[in-house]
Amino acid sequence: MNITNNTILITGGGSGIGLEIAKALSPDNTVIITGRNKEKLDTAAKNLDNVVTIQADITNESDVDRLVEEIKNTFGSLHILINNAGHAYAYTLSENSDSYNKAVAEFATNYFAPVRLIEKFLPLLKQQTEAAIVNVSSIVAFVPASNIPTYSDSKAALHSYTQLLRYELAKNTDVKVFELMPPLVNTDLSEEIGGKENGIPASDVANDLVKGLQEDIYEIRVGNTEVIYSNFFANSEASFSVLNP
């Protein structure tokens, strides 16, 4: 698809993968980054051209409604929605870990927020001659990791939803649906599970997204995600042991 002269919204755009995507796409597009922390957003956008910020909590319906209205009124269009914001807890199910409340918080950001944002923005996206939705899932959408169990669940749910959304929107709309599936990435979110030592640079993920959009690769399996994906369908037990030695 065309990735120039678009209006693009990136959730969780103030740091990590979201910020690197903003850097990669902003030279040739108008990029809107959103997140809870306005100061963090403004700092991220300070040295980037064509990047504007809108503070919003994507788990809050009134914030989402305000975000939709502001984009309609200020920009008049939206071509690409990138659901990147994520929330994760590092723990194991064998611990006395308050797993229910952690799962609720993770699903609120990782699954229910993208579903609501897509529902709210879809009428605007459908107005374009070409548009896209990008859901950022994870390697753990295929194979769960024992140190992020309910985060893994939320990304598996997002993967399933994305497949069905792609199938439905392909029938009678010009909205393409992509899924970006990183492995462990060196971000603040992943530091607790070894991302700083073992994660790939967030810029690698952003570069693969740009390539995937340009070439209409609808499942963008970055780095080791492609290896896990291939192994999973050949030998699911072996794939499980890779992430859970």
Coordinates of N, CA and C in Angstrom, one line a residue:
M1 N 0.8 -1.2 0.0 CA 0.0 0.0 0.0 C 0.9 1.2 0.0
N2 N 0.2 2.3 -0.3 CA 1.0 3.6 -0.3 C 1.2 4.1 1.1
I3 N 2.4 4.5 1.5 CA 2.7 4.9 2.8 C 3.3 6.3 2.8
T4 N 2.7 7.2 1.9 CA 3.1 8.6 1.9 C 1.8 9.4 1.9
N5 N 1.9 10.6 2.5 CA 0.8 11.6 2.5 C -0.5 11.0 3.2
N6 N -0.2 10.2 4.2 CA -1.3 9.7 5.0 C -1.4 10.4 6.4
T7 N -2.6 10.3 7.0 CA -2.7 10.7 8.4 C -2.7 9.4 9.2
I8 N -1.8 9.3 10.2 CA -1.6 8.0 10.9 C -1.7 8.2 12.4
L9 N -2.4 7.4 13.0 CA -2.5 7.4 14.5 C -1.8 6.2 15.1
I10 N -0.9 6.5 16.0 CA -0.2 5.4 16.7 C -0.5 5.5 18.2
T11 N -1.1 4.5 18.8 CA -1.3 4.4 20.2 C 0.0 4.0 20.9
G12 N 0.3 4.5 22.1 CA 1.5 4.2 22.8 C 2.7 4.7 22.0
G13 N 2.6 5.9 21.4 CA 3.6 6.4 20.5 C 4.7 7.2 21.2
G14 N 4.7 7.2 22.5 CA 5.7 8.1 23.2 C 7.0 7.4 23.5
S15 N 7.1 6.1 23.3 CA 8.3 5.4 23.5 C 8.3 4.0 22.8
G16 N 9.5 3.4 22.9 CA 9.5 2.0 22.4 C 9.2 1.8 20.9
I17 N 8.5 0.7 20.6 CA 8.1 0.4 19.2 C 7.3 1.6 18.6
G18 N 6.3 2.1 19.4 CA 5.5 3.1 18.8 C 6.3 4.4 18.4
L19 N 7.2 4.8 19.2 CA 8.0 5.9 18.9 C 8.9 5.6 17.6
E20 N 9.5 4.5 17.5 CA 10.3 4.1 16.4 C 9.4 4.1 15.1
I21 N 8.2 3.6 15.2 CA 7.3 3.6 14.1 C 7.0 5.1 13.7
A22 N 6.8 5.9 14.6 CA 6.6 7.3 14.3 C 7.8 7.9 13.6
K23 N 9.0 7.6 14.1 CA 10.2 8.1 13.4 C 10.3 7.6 12.0
A24 N 9.9 6.4 11.8 CA 10.0 5.8 10.4 C 9.0 6.4 9.4
L25 N 7.8 6.7 9.9 CA 6.7 7.1 9.0 C 6.6 8.6 8.9
S26 N 7.1 9.4 9.9 CA 6.8 10.8 10.0 C 7.4 11.6 8.8
P27 N 8.5 11.3 8.2 CA 9.0 12.1 7.1 C 8.1 12.3 6.0
D28 N 7.2 11.4 5.7 CA 6.3 11.5 4.5 C 4.9 11.4 4.9
N29 N 4.5 11.6 6.1 CA 3.1 11.5 6.6 C 2.9 12.4 7.7
T30 N 1.6 12.6 8.1 CA 1.3 13.3 9.3 C 1.0 12.2 10.3
V31 N 1.8 12.2 11.4 CA 1.7 11.2 12.4 C 1.2 11.8 13.7
I32 N 0.1 11.1 14.3 CA -0.4 11.5 15.6 C -0.1 10.4 16.6
I33 N 0.6 10.8 17.7 CA 0.9 9.8 18.7 C 0.0 10.1 19.9
T34 N -0.4 9.0 20.5 CA -1.3 9.2 21.7 C -0.8 8.3 22.8
G35 N -1.1 8.7 24.1 CA -0.7 8.0 25.2 C -1.3 8.7 26.5
R36 N -1.1 8.1 27.6 CA -1.6 8.7 28.9 C -0.8 9.9 29.3
N37 N 0.5 9.9 29.1 CA 1.4 10.9 29.7 C 1.7 12.0 28.6
K38 N 1.2 13.1 28.8 CA 1.4 14.2 27.9 C 2.8 14.7 27.8
E39 N 3.5 14.8 28.9 CA 4.9 15.2 28.9 C 5.7 14.2 28.1
K40 N 5.5 12.9 28.3 CA 6.3 11.9 27.6 C 6.0 12.1 26.1
L41 N 4.8 12.3 25.7 CA 4.4 12.4 24.3 C 5.1 13.7 23.7
D42 N 5.1 14.8 24.4 CA 5.6 16.0 23.9 C 7.1 15.9 23.8
T43 N 7.8 15.2 24.7 CA 9.2 15.0 24.6 C 9.6 14.1 23.4
A44 N 8.8 13.1 23.2 CA 9.0 12.2 22.0 C 8.9 13.0 20.7
A45 N 7.9 13.9 20.6 CA 7.6 14.5 19.3 C 8.5 15.8 19.1
K46 N 9.2 16.2 20.1 CA 9.9 17.5 20.1 C 10.9 17.6 18.9
N47 N 11.6 16.5 18.6 CA 12.6 16.6 17.5 C 12.2 15.9 16.2
L48 N 10.9 15.7 16.1 CA 10.4 15.0 14.9 C 9.5 15.9 14.1
D49 N 9.7 15.9 12.8 CA 8.8 16.7 11.9 C 7.5 15.9 11.7
N50 N 6.4 16.7 11.5 CA 5.1 16.1 11.1 C 4.5 15.2 12.2
V51 N 4.9 15.3 13.4 CA 4.3 14.5 14.5 C 3.6 15.4 15.5
V52 N 2.4 15.1 15.8 CA 1.6 15.9 16.8 C 1.1 14.9 17.8
T53 N 0.8 15.4 19.0 CA 0.4 14.6 20.1 C -1.0 14.9 20.6
I54 N -1.7 13.9 21.0 CA -3.0 14.0 21.7 C -3.0 13.1 22.9
Q55 N -3.1 13.6 24.1 CA -3.1 12.8 25.3 C -4.5 12.1 25.4
A56 N -4.4 10.8 25.6 CA -5.6 10.0 25.8 C -5.3 8.7 26.4
D57 N -6.2 8.3 27.3 CA -6.1 6.9 27.9 C -7.0 6.0 27.0
I58 N -6.5 5.1 26.3 CA -7.3 4.3 25.3 C -8.1 3.3 26.0
T59 N -8.0 3.1 27.3 CA -8.9 2.2 28.0 C -10.1 3.0 28.6
N60 N -10.1 4.3 28.4 CA -11.2 5.1 28.9 C -12.1 5.5 27.7
E61 N -13.4 5.2 27.7 CA -14.3 5.4 26.6 C -14.4 6.9 26.3
S62 N -14.5 7.7 27.3 CA -14.7 9.1 27.0 C -13.4 9.7 26.4
D63 N -12.3 9.3 26.8 CA -11.0 9.7 26.2 C -11.0 9.3 24.7
V64 N -11.4 8.0 24.4 CA -11.4 7.6 23.1 C -12.4 8.4 22.2
D65 N -13.6 8.7 22.7 CA -14.5 9.5 22.0 C -13.9 10.9 21.7
R66 N -13.3 11.5 22.7 CA -12.6 12.8 22.5 C -11.5 12.7 21.4
L67 N -10.7 11.6 21.5 CA -9.7 11.4 20.5 C -10.3 11.3 19.1
V68 N -11.3 10.6 18.9 CA -12.0 10.4 17.6 C -12.4 11.8 17.1
E69 N -13.1 12.5 17.9 CA -13.6 13.8 17.5 C -12.5 14.8 17.2
E70 N -11.5 14.8 18.0 CA -10.4 15.7 17.7 C -9.7 15.4 16.4
I71 N -9.5 14.1 16.1 CA -8.9 13.8 14.8 C -9.9 14.1 13.6
K72 N -11.1 13.9 13.8 CA -12.1 14.3 12.7 C -12.1 15.8 12.5
N73 N -12.1 16.6 13.6 CA -12.2 18.0 13.5 C -10.9 18.7 13.0
T74 N -9.8 18.1 13.5 CA -8.5 18.8 13.2 C -7.9 18.3 11.9
F75 N -8.0 17.0 11.6 CA -7.4 16.5 10.4 C -8.4 16.0 9.3
G76 N -9.6 15.8 9.7 CA -10.6 15.5 8.7 C -10.5 14.1 8.1
S77 N -9.5 13.4 8.4 CA -9.3 12.0 7.8 C -8.4 11.2 8.7
L78 N -8.4 9.9 8.5 CA -7.5 9.0 9.1 C -7.3 7.8 8.1
H79 N -6.0 7.6 7.8 CA -5.7 6.5 6.8 C -5.1 5.3 7.4
I80 N -4.4 5.4 8.5 CA -3.8 4.2 9.1 C -3.9 4.3 10.6
L81 N -4.5 3.3 11.2 CA -4.6 3.2 12.7 C -3.6 2.1 13.2
I82 N -2.7 2.5 14.0 CA -1.7 1.5 14.5 C -2.0 1.3 16.0
N83 N -2.5 0.1 16.4 CA -2.8 -0.2 17.8 C -1.5 -0.8 18.4
N84 N -0.7 0.0 19.0 CA 0.6 -0.4 19.5 C 0.6 -0.5 21.0
A85 N -0.2 0.3 21.7 CA 0.0 0.4 23.2 C -0.2 -1.0 23.8
G86 N 0.7 -1.2 24.8 CA 0.6 -2.5 25.4 C 0.8 -2.4 26.9
H87 N 0.4 -3.4 27.7 CA 0.5 -3.5 29.1 C 0.8 -4.9 29.5
A88 N 1.8 -5.1 30.3 CA 2.2 -6.5 30.7 C 2.7 -6.6 32.1
Y89 N 2.4 -7.7 32.7 CA 2.9 -8.1 34.0 C 3.8 -9.3 33.9
A90 N 5.0 -9.3 34.5 CA 5.9 -10.4 34.6 C 5.6 -11.2 35.9
Y91 N 5.2 -12.4 35.7 CA 4.9 -13.3 36.9 C 4.7 -14.7 36.4
T92 N 4.5 -15.7 37.2 CA 4.1 -17.0 36.8 C 2.8 -17.4 37.5
L93 N 2.1 -18.3 36.9 CA 0.8 -18.8 37.4 C 0.9 -19.6 38.7
S94 N 2.1 -20.1 38.9 CA 2.3 -20.9 40.2 C 2.4 -20.0 41.4
E95 N 2.6 -18.7 41.2 CA 2.8 -17.8 42.3 C 1.4 -17.4 42.8
N96 N 1.3 -16.9 44.0 CA 0.1 -16.2 44.5 C 0.1 -14.8 44.0
S97 N -0.4 -14.7 42.7 CA 0.0 -13.6 41.9 C -1.1 -12.6 41.5
D98 N -2.3 -12.7 42.0 CA -3.4 -11.8 41.6 C -3.6 -11.9 40.1
S99 N -3.6 -13.1 39.6 CA -3.6 -13.2 38.1 C -4.9 -12.6 37.5
Y100 N -6.0 -12.7 38.2 CA -7.2 -12.2 37.6 C -7.1 -10.8 37.3
N101 N -6.8 -10.0 38.3 CA -6.7 -8.5 38.1 C -5.6 -8.1 37.1
K102 N -4.5 -8.9 37.1 CA -3.5 -8.6 36.1 C -4.0 -8.9 34.7
A103 N -4.7 -10.0 34.6 CA -5.3 -10.3 33.3 C -6.3 -9.2 32.8
V104 N -7.1 -8.8 33.7 CA -8.1 -7.8 33.4 C -7.4 -6.5 32.9
A105 N -6.4 -6.1 33.6 CA -5.7 -4.9 33.2 C -5.0 -5.0 31.8
E106 N -4.4 -6.2 31.6 CA -3.7 -6.5 30.3 C -4.7 -6.5 29.2
F107 N -5.8 -7.2 29.4 CA -6.8 -7.3 28.3 C -7.4 -5.9 28.0
A108 N -7.6 -5.1 29.0 CA -8.1 -3.8 28.8 C -7.3 -3.0 27.8
T109 N -6.0 -3.0 27.9 CA -5.1 -2.3 27.0 C -4.8 -3.1 25.7
N110 N -4.5 -4.4 25.8 CA -4.0 -5.1 24.7 C -5.1 -5.7 23.8
Y111 N -6.3 -5.8 24.3 CA -7.4 -6.4 23.4 C -8.6 -5.5 23.3
F112 N -9.2 -5.2 24.5 CA -10.5 -4.4 24.4 C -10.3 -3.0 23.8
A113 N -9.1 -2.4 24.2 CA -8.9 -1.0 23.6 C -8.8 -1.0 22.1
P114 N -8.0 -1.9 21.5 CA -7.9 -2.0 20.0 C -9.3 -2.3 19.4
V115 N -10.1 -3.2 20.0 CA -11.4 -3.5 19.5 C -12.3 -2.2 19.5
R116 N -12.2 -1.5 20.5 CA -13.1 -0.3 20.6 C -12.5 0.8 19.6
L117 N -11.2 1.0 19.6 CA -10.7 2.0 18.7 C -11.0 1.7 17.2
I118 N -10.9 0.4 16.9 CA -11.3 0.1 15.5 C -12.7 0.3 15.2
E119 N -13.6 0.0 16.1 CA -15.0 0.2 16.0 C -15.3 1.7 15.8
K120 N -14.6 2.6 16.6 CA -14.9 4.0 16.5 C -14.3 4.6 15.3
F121 N -13.1 4.2 14.8 CA -12.4 4.8 13.7 C -12.8 4.2 12.4
L122 N -13.4 3.0 12.3 CA -13.7 2.3 11.1 C -14.5 3.2 10.1
P123 N -15.5 3.9 10.5 CA -16.3 4.8 9.6 C -15.3 5.8 8.9
L124 N -14.4 6.4 9.6 CA -13.5 7.3 9.0 C -12.5 6.6 8.1
L125 N -12.0 5.4 8.5 CA -11.1 4.7 7.6 C -11.8 4.3 6.3
K126 N -13.0 3.9 6.4 CA -13.8 3.5 5.2 C -14.0 4.6 4.2
Q127 N -13.8 5.8 4.6 CA -14.0 6.9 3.7 C -12.8 7.1 2.7
Q128 N -11.7 6.4 3.0 CA -10.5 6.6 2.2 C -10.4 5.6 1.1
T129 N -9.7 6.0 0.0 CA -9.6 5.1 -1.1 C -8.7 3.9 -0.8
E130 N -7.8 4.1 0.2 CA -7.0 3.0 0.7 C -6.7 3.3 2.2
A131 N -6.9 2.4 3.0 CA -6.6 2.6 4.5 C -6.1 1.3 5.1
A132 N -5.6 1.4 6.3 CA -5.1 0.2 7.0 C -5.3 0.3 8.5
I133 N -5.4 -0.9 9.1 CA -5.4 -1.1 10.5 C -4.2 -2.0 10.8
V134 N -3.3 -1.6 11.8 CA -2.2 -2.4 12.2 C -2.4 -2.8 13.6
N135 N -2.5 -4.0 13.9 CA -2.5 -4.5 15.3 C -1.2 -5.1 15.7
V136 N -0.6 -4.6 16.8 CA 0.7 -5.1 17.2 C 0.5 -6.2 18.2
S137 N 0.7 -7.4 17.8 CA 0.6 -8.5 18.8 C 2.0 -8.9 19.3
S138 N 2.4 -10.2 19.1 CA 3.6 -10.6 19.7 C 4.0 -12.0 19.2
I139 N 5.2 -12.4 19.4 CA 5.6 -13.8 19.3 C 4.7 -14.7 20.1
V140 N 4.3 -14.2 21.3 CA 3.6 -15.1 22.2 C 2.1 -15.2 21.8
A141 N 1.7 -14.6 20.7 CA 0.4 -14.9 20.2 C 0.3 -16.3 19.7
F142 N 1.5 -16.9 19.3 CA 1.5 -18.3 18.8 C 1.9 -19.2 19.9
V143 N 2.9 -18.8 20.7 CA 3.4 -19.7 21.8 C 3.5 -18.9 23.1
P144 N 2.7 -19.3 24.1 CA 2.8 -18.5 25.4 C 4.1 -18.6 26.1
A145 N 4.4 -17.6 26.8 CA 5.6 -17.6 27.6 C 5.2 -17.6 29.1
S146 N 5.9 -18.5 29.9 CA 5.4 -18.7 31.2 C 5.6 -17.5 32.1
N147 N 6.6 -16.6 31.8 CA 6.8 -15.4 32.6 C 5.9 -14.3 32.3
I148 N 5.1 -14.4 31.3 CA 4.1 -13.3 31.0 C 2.8 -14.1 30.5
P149 N 2.2 -14.8 31.4 CA 1.1 -15.7 31.0 C -0.1 -15.1 30.5
T150 N -0.6 -14.1 31.2 CA -1.9 -13.5 30.8 C -1.7 -12.4 29.7
Y151 N -0.5 -11.9 29.6 CA -0.1 -11.0 28.5 C -0.1 -11.9 27.2
S152 N 0.4 -13.1 27.3 CA 0.4 -14.0 26.2 C -1.1 -14.3 25.8
D153 N -1.9 -14.5 26.7 CA -3.4 -14.7 26.4 C -4.0 -13.6 25.6
S154 N -3.6 -12.4 26.1 CA -4.2 -11.2 25.4 C -3.8 -11.0 24.0
K155 N -2.5 -11.4 23.7 CA -2.0 -11.3 22.4 C -2.5 -12.4 21.5
A156 N -2.8 -13.6 22.1 CA -3.4 -14.6 21.3 C -4.8 -14.2 20.9
A157 N -5.5 -13.6 21.8 CA -6.9 -13.1 21.5 C -6.8 -12.0 20.4
L158 N -5.9 -11.1 20.5 CA -5.7 -10.1 19.5 C -5.4 -10.7 18.1
H159 N -4.6 -11.7 18.1 CA -4.3 -12.4 16.8 C -5.5 -13.0 16.2
S160 N -6.3 -13.7 17.0 CA -7.5 -14.3 16.5 C -8.5 -13.2 15.9
Y161 N -8.7 -12.1 16.7 CA -9.5 -11.0 16.3 C -9.0 -10.4 15.0
T162 N -7.7 -10.2 14.8 CA -7.2 -9.6 13.6 C -7.4 -10.5 12.4
Q163 N -7.3 -11.8 12.5 CA -7.5 -12.6 11.4 C -9.0 -12.5 10.9
L164 N -9.9 -12.5 11.8 CA -11.3 -12.4 11.4 C -11.6 -11.0 10.9
L165 N -11.0 -10.0 11.5 CA -11.3 -8.6 11.0 C -10.7 -8.5 9.5
R166 N -9.6 -9.0 9.3 CA -9.0 -9.0 7.9 C -10.0 -9.7 6.9
Y167 N -10.5 -10.8 7.3 CA -11.4 -11.6 6.5 C -12.6 -10.8 6.2
E168 N -13.2 -10.2 7.2 CA -14.5 -9.5 7.0 C -14.3 -8.2 6.2
L169 N -13.3 -7.4 6.5 CA -13.1 -6.1 5.8 C -12.6 -6.3 4.4
A170 N -12.0 -7.5 4.0 CA -11.6 -7.7 2.7 C -12.8 -7.9 1.7
K171 N -14.0 -8.2 2.3 CA -15.1 -8.5 1.5 C -15.7 -7.3 0.7
N172 N -15.7 -6.2 1.4 CA -16.4 -5.0 0.8 C -15.9 -3.7 1.2
T173 N -14.6 -3.6 1.6 CA -14.0 -2.3 2.0 C -12.6 -2.3 1.4
D174 N -12.1 -1.1 1.5 CA -10.7 -0.8 1.0 C -9.7 -0.7 2.2
V175 N -10.2 -1.2 3.4 CA -9.3 -1.2 4.6 C -8.6 -2.5 4.7
K176 N -7.3 -2.4 4.7 CA -6.4 -3.5 4.8 C -6.0 -3.7 6.3
V177 N -5.9 -5.0 6.7 CA -5.6 -5.3 8.1 C -4.3 -6.0 8.3
F178 N -3.4 -5.4 9.0 CA -2.0 -6.0 9.2 C -1.9 -6.4 10.6
E179 N -1.0 -7.3 10.9 CA -0.6 -7.7 12.2 C 0.9 -7.7 12.3
L180 N 1.4 -6.9 13.2 CA 2.9 -6.8 13.5 C 3.2 -7.7 14.7
M181 N 4.1 -8.6 14.5 CA 4.3 -9.7 15.5 C 5.8 -9.7 15.9
P182 N 6.2 -8.8 16.8 CA 7.6 -8.8 17.2 C 8.0 -9.9 18.2
P183 N 9.3 -10.3 18.2 CA 9.8 -11.1 19.3 C 10.1 -10.2 20.5
L184 N 11.0 -10.7 21.4 CA 11.4 -9.9 22.5 C 12.1 -8.6 22.0
V185 N 11.7 -7.5 22.5 CA 12.3 -6.2 22.0 C 12.8 -5.4 23.1
N186 N 13.9 -4.7 22.9 CA 14.5 -3.9 23.9 C 13.7 -2.6 24.1
T187 N 12.7 -2.7 25.1 CA 11.9 -1.5 25.4 C 11.7 -1.5 26.9
D188 N 11.2 -0.3 27.4 CA 10.9 -0.2 28.8 C 9.9 -1.3 29.3
L189 N 9.0 -1.6 28.4 CA 7.9 -2.6 28.8 C 8.6 -4.0 29.0
S190 N 9.6 -4.3 28.3 CA 10.2 -5.7 28.3 C 11.4 -5.8 29.3
E191 N 11.8 -4.7 29.9 CA 13.0 -4.8 30.7 C 12.9 -5.8 31.8
E192 N 11.8 -6.0 32.4 CA 11.6 -6.9 33.5 C 11.8 -8.4 33.1
I193 N 11.6 -8.7 31.8 CA 11.8 -10.0 31.3 C 13.0 -10.2 30.4
G194 N 14.0 -9.3 30.5 CA 15.2 -9.5 29.8 C 15.4 -8.8 28.5
G195 N 14.4 -7.9 28.2 CA 14.5 -7.2 26.9 C 15.7 -6.4 26.7
K196 N 16.2 -5.8 27.8 CA 17.4 -4.9 27.7 C 18.6 -5.7 27.2
E197 N 18.7 -7.0 27.8 CA 19.9 -7.8 27.4 C 19.7 -8.6 26.2
N198 N 18.5 -9.1 25.9 CA 18.2 -10.0 24.9 C 17.3 -9.6 23.8
G199 N 16.7 -8.4 23.9 CA 15.7 -8.0 22.9 C 16.4 -7.3 21.7
I200 N 15.7 -7.4 20.6 CA 16.1 -6.7 19.4 C 15.8 -5.2 19.5
P201 N 16.5 -4.4 18.7 CA 16.1 -2.9 18.7 C 14.7 -2.7 18.2
A202 N 14.0 -1.7 18.8 CA 12.7 -1.4 18.4 C 12.7 -0.8 17.0
S203 N 13.8 -0.2 16.6 CA 13.9 0.3 15.2 C 13.8 -0.8 14.2
D204 N 14.3 -2.0 14.5 CA 14.2 -3.2 13.6 C 12.7 -3.5 13.3
V205 N 11.9 -3.5 14.4 CA 10.5 -3.8 14.3 C 9.8 -2.7 13.4
A206 N 10.1 -1.5 13.6 CA 9.5 -0.4 12.8 C 9.9 -0.5 11.3
N207 N 11.1 -0.9 11.1 CA 11.6 -1.0 9.7 C 10.8 -2.2 9.0
D208 N 10.6 -3.3 9.7 CA 9.9 -4.4 9.2 C 8.4 -4.0 8.9
L209 N 7.9 -3.2 9.8 CA 6.5 -2.7 9.5 C 6.4 -1.9 8.2
V210 N 7.3 -1.0 8.0 CA 7.3 -0.2 6.8 C 7.4 -1.1 5.6
K211 N 8.3 -2.1 5.6 CA 8.4 -3.0 4.5 C 7.1 -3.8 4.3
G212 N 6.5 -4.3 5.4 CA 5.3 -5.0 5.3 C 4.2 -4.2 4.7
L213 N 4.0 -3.0 5.1 CA 3.0 -2.1 4.6 C 3.2 -1.9 3.1
Q214 N 4.4 -1.6 2.7 CA 4.7 -1.4 1.3 C 4.4 -2.6 0.4
E215 N 4.7 -3.8 1.0 CA 4.6 -5.0 0.2 C 3.3 -5.8 0.5
D216 N 2.4 -5.2 1.3 CA 1.1 -5.9 1.6 C 1.4 -7.2 2.2
I217 N 2.3 -7.3 3.2 CA 2.5 -8.5 4.0 C 1.6 -8.4 5.2
Y218 N 0.6 -9.2 5.3 CA -0.4 -8.9 6.3 C -0.1 -9.5 7.6
E219 N 0.7 -10.5 7.7 CA 1.3 -11.0 9.0 C 2.8 -10.7 8.9
I220 N 3.2 -9.7 9.7 CA 4.6 -9.3 9.7 C 5.3 -9.9 10.9
R221 N 5.9 -11.0 10.6 CA 6.5 -11.8 11.7 C 8.0 -11.5 11.8
V222 N 8.4 -10.7 12.8 CA 9.7 -10.1 12.9 C 10.7 -11.0 13.6
G223 N 11.9 -11.1 13.0 CA 12.9 -11.9 13.7 C 12.5 -13.3 14.0
N224 N 12.7 -13.7 15.3 CA 12.5 -15.0 15.8 C 11.0 -15.4 15.7
T225 N 10.1 -14.5 15.5 CA 8.7 -14.8 15.4 C 8.5 -15.7 14.2
E226 N 9.2 -15.4 13.1 CA 9.1 -16.3 11.9 C 9.5 -17.7 12.2
V227 N 10.6 -17.8 13.0 CA 11.1 -19.2 13.3 C 10.1 -19.9 14.2
I228 N 9.6 -19.2 15.2 CA 8.6 -19.8 16.1 C 7.4 -20.2 15.3
Y229 N 6.9 -19.4 14.4 CA 5.7 -19.6 13.6 C 5.9 -20.9 12.8
S230 N 7.1 -21.0 12.1 CA 7.3 -22.2 11.3 C 7.4 -23.4 12.1
N231 N 8.1 -23.3 13.2 CA 8.3 -24.5 14.1 C 7.0 -24.9 14.7
F232 N 6.2 -24.0 15.1 CA 5.0 -24.3 15.8 C 4.1 -25.2 15.0
F233 N 4.0 -25.0 13.7 CA 3.1 -25.8 12.9 C 3.8 -27.1 12.5
A234 N 5.1 -27.2 12.7 CA 5.8 -28.5 12.4 C 5.9 -29.3 13.7
N235 N 6.1 -28.6 14.9 CA 6.3 -29.3 16.1 C 5.9 -28.3 17.3
S236 N 4.7 -28.3 17.7 CA 4.3 -27.3 18.7 C 5.0 -27.5 20.0
E237 N 5.3 -28.7 20.4 CA 6.0 -28.9 21.7 C 7.4 -28.4 21.7
A238 N 8.1 -28.5 20.5 CA 9.4 -27.9 20.4 C 9.4 -26.4 20.5
S239 N 8.4 -25.8 19.8 CA 8.2 -24.4 19.9 C 8.0 -23.9 21.3
F240 N 7.1 -24.6 22.0 CA 6.9 -24.2 23.4 C 8.1 -24.2 24.3
S241 N 9.0 -25.2 24.0 CA 10.2 -25.3 24.8 C 11.2 -24.3 24.5
V242 N 11.1 -23.6 23.3 CA 12.0 -22.6 23.0 C 11.8 -21.4 23.9
L243 N 10.5 -21.0 24.1 CA 10.2 -19.9 24.9 C 10.1 -20.2 26.4
N244 N 10.0 -21.5 26.7 CA 9.9 -21.9 28.1 C 10.9 -23.1 28.4
P245 N 12.2 -22.8 28.4 CA 13.2 -23.8 28.6 C 13.1 -24.4 30.0

